[in-house]
Amino acid sequence: MSVDHYYTLGRSGLRVSRLALGTMTFGTDWGWGSEEKEAWAIFDRYLEAGGNFLDTADGYTGGNSERMLGKFVRESGTRDRMVIASKFTFNDASAGGRPNPNSGGNQRKNVLRAVEGSLKRLGTDYIDLYLLHAWDQVTPPEEVMRTFDDLVRSGKVRHAGFSNVPAWYAARAQTLAELRGWEPSVALQLEYSLVERNIEREYTALAQQLGMGIMVWSPLASGLLSGKYKAGKDGAGRLQAMKDSANPAFQKFTERNWKIVAALEQAAQQTGRSMAQVALNWVANRPGVASVIVGATKLSQLDDNLGALDFQLPRELADRLDAVSAPEQQYPYYFFGAELQGMVHGGASVGDKPAGYHQPVRISGAGAH
Ligand SMILES: NC(=O)c1ccc[n+]([C@@H]2O[C@H](COP(=O)([O-])OP(=O)(O)OC[C@H]3O[C@@H](n4cnc5c(N)ncnc54)[C@H](OP(=O)(O)O)[C@@H]3O)[C@@H](O)[C@H]2O)c1
């Protein structure tokens, strides 16, 4: 497998690279990204490797991520070849004056405002994949899906998707879209890595059953899984810069995670690969995963990460990594594990199906099957 091996995204015909390029680090506005020159080099290298899938959002680095990305795509003359994903939801405080509750959220008014801003910053007249960035707790799914449908019909957007939403909300929205003939969601962008496997309880099945390809964000847990941080020592990078942040996504220095990092280090030594490559390879091969969004602040990091697909992790090492990072058993998921399911099926195995037929979904934290 390589970056120029394209997969169809979810239940769509859109072909995307198994490694997407994340651009949340394009720009230094947040204190941990790269200057334009380095970002250009990163973009160029991704292009040269055959990558076609680019991820940004309206608010990344105060809009500079979209601006830079738009410029690079324009100047490289690759708009037709590239699949650009962007997102809306977070409030745009740049308008100044009074805070405006309608310049954030997933309601039609904000989505139609946000899409114009993204198109302008990107300097394009369409976005290939437009994602709802986070659940806002108020907008009904009908309003979101009908707005997506309007955007696709208007030609401003090619496909739609979700990020950071409750599974029940995405399932209801998708079912309504199917029922009413609206544009469906084809992607689910979620945090997933060896240290963050909670999505396996609900979202893997959601993605597989309802035709959404999982796009993985923070596959290296913001750099933790590259191995450059050591317990009790200061390191250089985003996690160090954000160690006092209240955002849980940056709180990765825990006892449990250090154990996973140690197992990953061993696996990397045994395969002769870097820790980042092994961590990316592991997540890229998980069920339901369509594409892994890699991030890099330096060209050397991207070079390392681009080597993550061309090898197979030996079964025994993958099993060891699975075991050390396994999510804990939780209610009600243990009802779907071997013990309680054994009380359901009268001795038959749930997996008794001829090859080629739909196999049952495995749920993490359900106990052994
Ligand atoms: N939908 C969402 O809510 C959401 C949230 C977050 C991200 N995203 C998307 O996902 C993309 C990737 O997320 P992420 O940046 O958090 O991914 P990540 O792979 O977990 O972290 C990337 C960071 O780790 C460090 N790094 C990467 N490769 C390395 C290597 N080989 N050796 C050493 N350090 C390395 C770099 O940071 P330092 O140099 O600073 O250490 C790099 O910026 C983002 O750009 C964005 O497009 C989406």
PDB file of C-alpha atoms and ligand atoms in Angstrom, residues 20-26 30-34 42 54-57 60 65 85 87 90 131-134 162-164 188-193 215-229 235-241 247 249-250 252 274-277 280 292-306, ligand 1:
ATOM      1  CA  ALA A  20      -4.271  12.499   3.952  1.00  0.00           C
ATOM      2  CA  LEU A  21      -2.232  15.627   4.661  1.00  0.00           C
ATOM      3  CA  GLY A  22      -3.359  17.575   7.730  1.00  0.00           C
ATOM      4  CA  THR A  23      -2.854  21.333   7.538  1.00  0.00           C
ATOM      5  CA  MET A  24      -3.800  22.438  11.048  1.00  0.00           C
ATOM      6  CA  THR A  25      -0.052  23.124  11.380  1.00  0.00           C
ATOM      7  CA  PHE A  26       0.124  25.416   8.331  1.00  0.00           C
ATOM      8  CA  TRP A  30      -1.259  28.852  17.362  1.00  0.00           C
ATOM      9  CA  GLY A  31       2.374  28.674  18.452  1.00  0.00           C
ATOM     10  CA  TRP A  32       3.126  25.135  17.208  1.00  0.00           C
ATOM     11  CA  GLY A  33       2.841  25.139  13.413  1.00  0.00           C
ATOM     12  CA  SER A  34       5.222  25.847  10.553  1.00  0.00           C
ATOM     13  CA  ILE A  42       5.590  19.676   3.145  1.00  0.00           C
ATOM     14  CA  LEU A  54      -5.925  17.545   2.013  1.00  0.00           C
ATOM     15  CA  ASP A  55      -7.607  18.392   5.309  1.00  0.00           C
ATOM     16  CA  THR A  56      -8.216  21.872   6.693  1.00  0.00           C
ATOM     17  CA  ALA A  57     -10.922  23.845   8.573  1.00  0.00           C
ATOM     18  CA  TYR A  60      -7.293  26.525  11.662  1.00  0.00           C
ATOM     19  CA  SER A  65      -4.315  27.192   6.976  1.00  0.00           C
ATOM     20  CA  ALA A  85     -11.773  18.730   2.922  1.00  0.00           C
ATOM     21  CA  LYS A  87     -15.022  22.200   8.104  1.00  0.00           C
ATOM     22  CA  PHE A  90     -16.508  26.894  15.516  1.00  0.00           C
ATOM     23  CA  LEU A 131     -17.484  18.461   7.310  1.00  0.00           C
ATOM     24  CA  LEU A 132     -19.490  19.444  10.323  1.00  0.00           C
ATOM     25  CA  HIS A 133     -16.626  19.983  12.805  1.00  0.00           C
ATOM     26  CA  ALA A 134     -18.425  19.257  16.100  1.00  0.00           C
ATOM     27  CA  PHE A 162     -19.193  14.594  10.170  1.00  0.00           C
ATOM     28  CA  SER A 163     -16.510  15.039  12.767  1.00  0.00           C
ATOM     29  CA  ASN A 164     -16.789  14.816  16.569  1.00  0.00           C
ATOM     30  CA  LEU A 188     -16.540  10.431   9.821  1.00  0.00           C
ATOM     31  CA  GLN A 189     -13.477  12.334  11.028  1.00  0.00           C
ATOM     32  CA  LEU A 190     -12.503  11.123  14.511  1.00  0.00           C
ATOM     33  CA  GLU A 191      -9.585  10.982  16.915  1.00  0.00           C
ATOM     34  CA  TYR A 192      -8.072   7.497  16.759  1.00  0.00           C
ATOM     35  CA  SER A 193      -4.681   6.143  17.752  1.00  0.00           C
ATOM     36  CA  MET A 215     -10.757   9.731   8.582  1.00  0.00           C
ATOM     37  CA  VAL A 216      -8.404   9.483  11.527  1.00  0.00           C
ATOM     38  CA  TRP A 217      -7.241  12.655  13.276  1.00  0.00           C
ATOM     39  CA  SER A 218      -4.257  12.858  15.652  1.00  0.00           C
ATOM     40  CA  PRO A 219      -3.008   9.374  14.706  1.00  0.00           C
ATOM     41  CA  LEU A 220       0.230  10.077  16.616  1.00  0.00           C
ATOM     42  CA  ALA A 221      -1.624  11.582  19.598  1.00  0.00           C
ATOM     43  CA  SER A 222      -0.202  15.015  18.712  1.00  0.00           C
ATOM     44  CA  GLY A 223       3.335  13.602  18.477  1.00  0.00           C
ATOM     45  CA  LEU A 224       3.374  11.396  21.607  1.00  0.00           C
ATOM     46  CA  LEU A 225       3.596   8.217  19.514  1.00  0.00           C
ATOM     47  CA  SER A 226       6.672   9.444  17.654  1.00  0.00           C
ATOM     48  CA  GLY A 227       8.553   8.585  20.849  1.00  0.00           C
ATOM     49  CA  LYS A 228      10.112  11.999  21.320  1.00  0.00           C
ATOM     50  CA  TYR A 229       8.527  12.620  24.732  1.00  0.00           C
ATOM     51  CA  GLY A 235      10.374  17.566  25.236  1.00  0.00           C
ATOM     52  CA  ALA A 236      10.041  19.874  22.249  1.00  0.00           C
ATOM     53  CA  GLY A 237       6.813  20.006  20.288  1.00  0.00           C
ATOM     54  CA  ARG A 238       3.082  20.650  20.458  1.00  0.00           C
ATOM     55  CA  LEU A 239       2.336  18.571  23.564  1.00  0.00           C
ATOM     56  CA  GLN A 240       5.025  20.421  25.479  1.00  0.00           C
ATOM     57  CA  ALA A 241       3.725  23.794  24.249  1.00  0.00           C
ATOM     58  CA  ASN A 247      -8.221  20.917  25.977  1.00  0.00           C
ATOM     59  CA  ALA A 249      -6.893  16.343  23.336  1.00  0.00           C
ATOM     60  CA  PHE A 250      -3.504  17.629  24.535  1.00  0.00           C
ATOM     61  CA  LYS A 252      -1.529  12.718  26.779  1.00  0.00           C
ATOM     62  CA  SER A 274      10.290   4.279  13.365  1.00  0.00           C
ATOM     63  CA  MET A 275       7.717   4.465  16.149  1.00  0.00           C
ATOM     64  CA  ALA A 276       5.659   6.932  14.092  1.00  0.00           C
ATOM     65  CA  GLN A 277       5.542   4.508  11.153  1.00  0.00           C
ATOM     66  CA  LEU A 280       0.418   5.009  11.710  1.00  0.00           C
ATOM     67  CA  VAL A 292      -5.246   8.605   8.190  1.00  0.00           C
ATOM     68  CA  ILE A 293      -4.575  12.347   8.379  1.00  0.00           C
ATOM     69  CA  VAL A 294      -0.878  12.859   9.014  1.00  0.00           C
ATOM     70  CA  GLY A 295       0.434  16.086  10.482  1.00  0.00           C
ATOM     71  CA  ALA A 296       3.975  17.430  10.300  1.00  0.00           C
ATOM     72  CA  THR A 297       5.705  20.648  11.271  1.00  0.00           C
ATOM     73  CA  LYS A 298       8.938  19.619   9.529  1.00  0.00           C
ATOM     74  CA  LEU A 299       9.657  17.997   6.204  1.00  0.00           C
ATOM     75  CA  SER A 300      11.680  15.265   7.917  1.00  0.00           C
ATOM     76  CA  GLN A 301       8.565  14.267   9.924  1.00  0.00           C
ATOM     77  CA  LEU A 302       6.475  13.952   6.771  1.00  0.00           C
ATOM     78  CA  ASP A 303       9.214  11.862   5.137  1.00  0.00           C
ATOM     79  CA  ASP A 304       9.129   9.538   8.112  1.00  0.00           C
ATOM     80  CA  ASN A 305       5.330   9.330   8.113  1.00  0.00           C
ATOM     81  CA  LEU A 306       5.028   8.685   4.383  1.00  0.00           C
TER      82      LEU A 306
HETATM   83  N1  LIG B   1     -11.627  17.078  13.186  1.00  0.00           N
HETATM   84  C1  LIG B   1     -10.930  17.464  14.217  1.00  0.00           C
HETATM   85  O1  LIG B   1     -11.466  17.842  15.267  1.00  0.00           O
HETATM   86  C2  LIG B   1      -9.431  17.450  14.147  1.00  0.00           C
HETATM   87  C3  LIG B   1      -8.667  17.631  15.317  1.00  0.00           C
HETATM   88  C4  LIG B   1      -7.290  17.592  15.214  1.00  0.00           C
HETATM   89  C5  LIG B   1      -6.683  17.396  13.981  1.00  0.00           C
HETATM   90  N2  LIG B   1      -7.446  17.274  12.854  1.00  0.00           N
HETATM   91  C6  LIG B   1      -6.815  17.070  11.523  1.00  0.00           C
HETATM   92  O2  LIG B   1      -5.903  15.991  11.597  1.00  0.00           O
HETATM   93  C7  LIG B   1      -4.609  16.424  11.192  1.00  0.00           C
HETATM   94  C8  LIG B   1      -3.565  15.621  11.918  1.00  0.00           C
HETATM   95  O3  LIG B   1      -3.722  15.813  13.331  1.00  0.00           O
HETATM   96  P1  LIG B   1      -2.459  15.984  14.247  1.00  0.00           P
HETATM   97  O4  LIG B   1      -1.583  17.063  13.708  1.00  0.00           O
HETATM   98  O5  LIG B   1      -2.950  16.096  15.640  1.00  0.00           O
HETATM   99  O6  LIG B   1      -1.759  14.551  13.990  1.00  0.00           O
HETATM  100  P2  LIG B   1      -0.657  13.764  14.811  1.00  0.00           P
HETATM  101  O7  LIG B   1      -0.022  12.845  13.817  1.00  0.00           O
HETATM  102  O8  LIG B   1      -1.232  13.144  16.021  1.00  0.00           O
HETATM  103  O9  LIG B   1       0.386  14.866  15.287  1.00  0.00           O
HETATM  104  C9  LIG B   1       1.173  15.530  14.351  1.00  0.00           C
HETATM  105  C10 LIG B   1       2.295  16.251  15.077  1.00  0.00           C
HETATM  106  O10 LIG B   1       3.167  15.313  15.698  1.00  0.00           O
HETATM  107  C11 LIG B   1       4.540  15.691  15.478  1.00  0.00           C
HETATM  108  N3  LIG B   1       5.069  14.689  14.532  1.00  0.00           N
HETATM  109  C12 LIG B   1       4.459  14.176  13.422  1.00  0.00           C
HETATM  110  N4  LIG B   1       5.218  13.260  12.827  1.00  0.00           N
HETATM  111  C13 LIG B   1       6.336  13.147  13.556  1.00  0.00           C
HETATM  112  C14 LIG B   1       7.490  12.345  13.428  1.00  0.00           C
HETATM  113  N5  LIG B   1       7.602  11.480  12.427  1.00  0.00           N
HETATM  114  N6  LIG B   1       8.468  12.467  14.370  1.00  0.00           N
HETATM  115  C15 LIG B   1       8.343  13.342  15.388  1.00  0.00           C
HETATM  116  N7  LIG B   1       7.253  14.149  15.565  1.00  0.00           N
HETATM  117  C16 LIG B   1       6.257  14.047  14.653  1.00  0.00           C
HETATM  118  C17 LIG B   1       4.473  17.092  14.866  1.00  0.00           C
HETATM  119  O11 LIG B   1       4.319  18.053  15.905  1.00  0.00           O
HETATM  120  P3  LIG B   1       5.509  18.785  16.668  1.00  0.00           P
HETATM  121  O12 LIG B   1       6.604  19.041  15.676  1.00  0.00           O
HETATM  122  O13 LIG B   1       4.905  20.014  17.234  1.00  0.00           O
HETATM  123  O14 LIG B   1       5.925  17.829  17.738  1.00  0.00           O
HETATM  124  C18 LIG B   1       3.157  17.041  14.111  1.00  0.00           C
HETATM  125  O15 LIG B   1       2.612  18.305  13.838  1.00  0.00           O
HETATM  126  C19 LIG B   1      -4.611  17.937  11.455  1.00  0.00           C
HETATM  127  O16 LIG B   1      -3.668  18.646  10.683  1.00  0.00           O
HETATM  128  C20 LIG B   1      -6.023  18.291  11.052  1.00  0.00           C
HETATM  129  O17 LIG B   1      -6.102  18.400   9.641  1.00  0.00           O
HETATM  130  C21 LIG B   1      -8.801  17.275  12.926  1.00  0.00           C
END
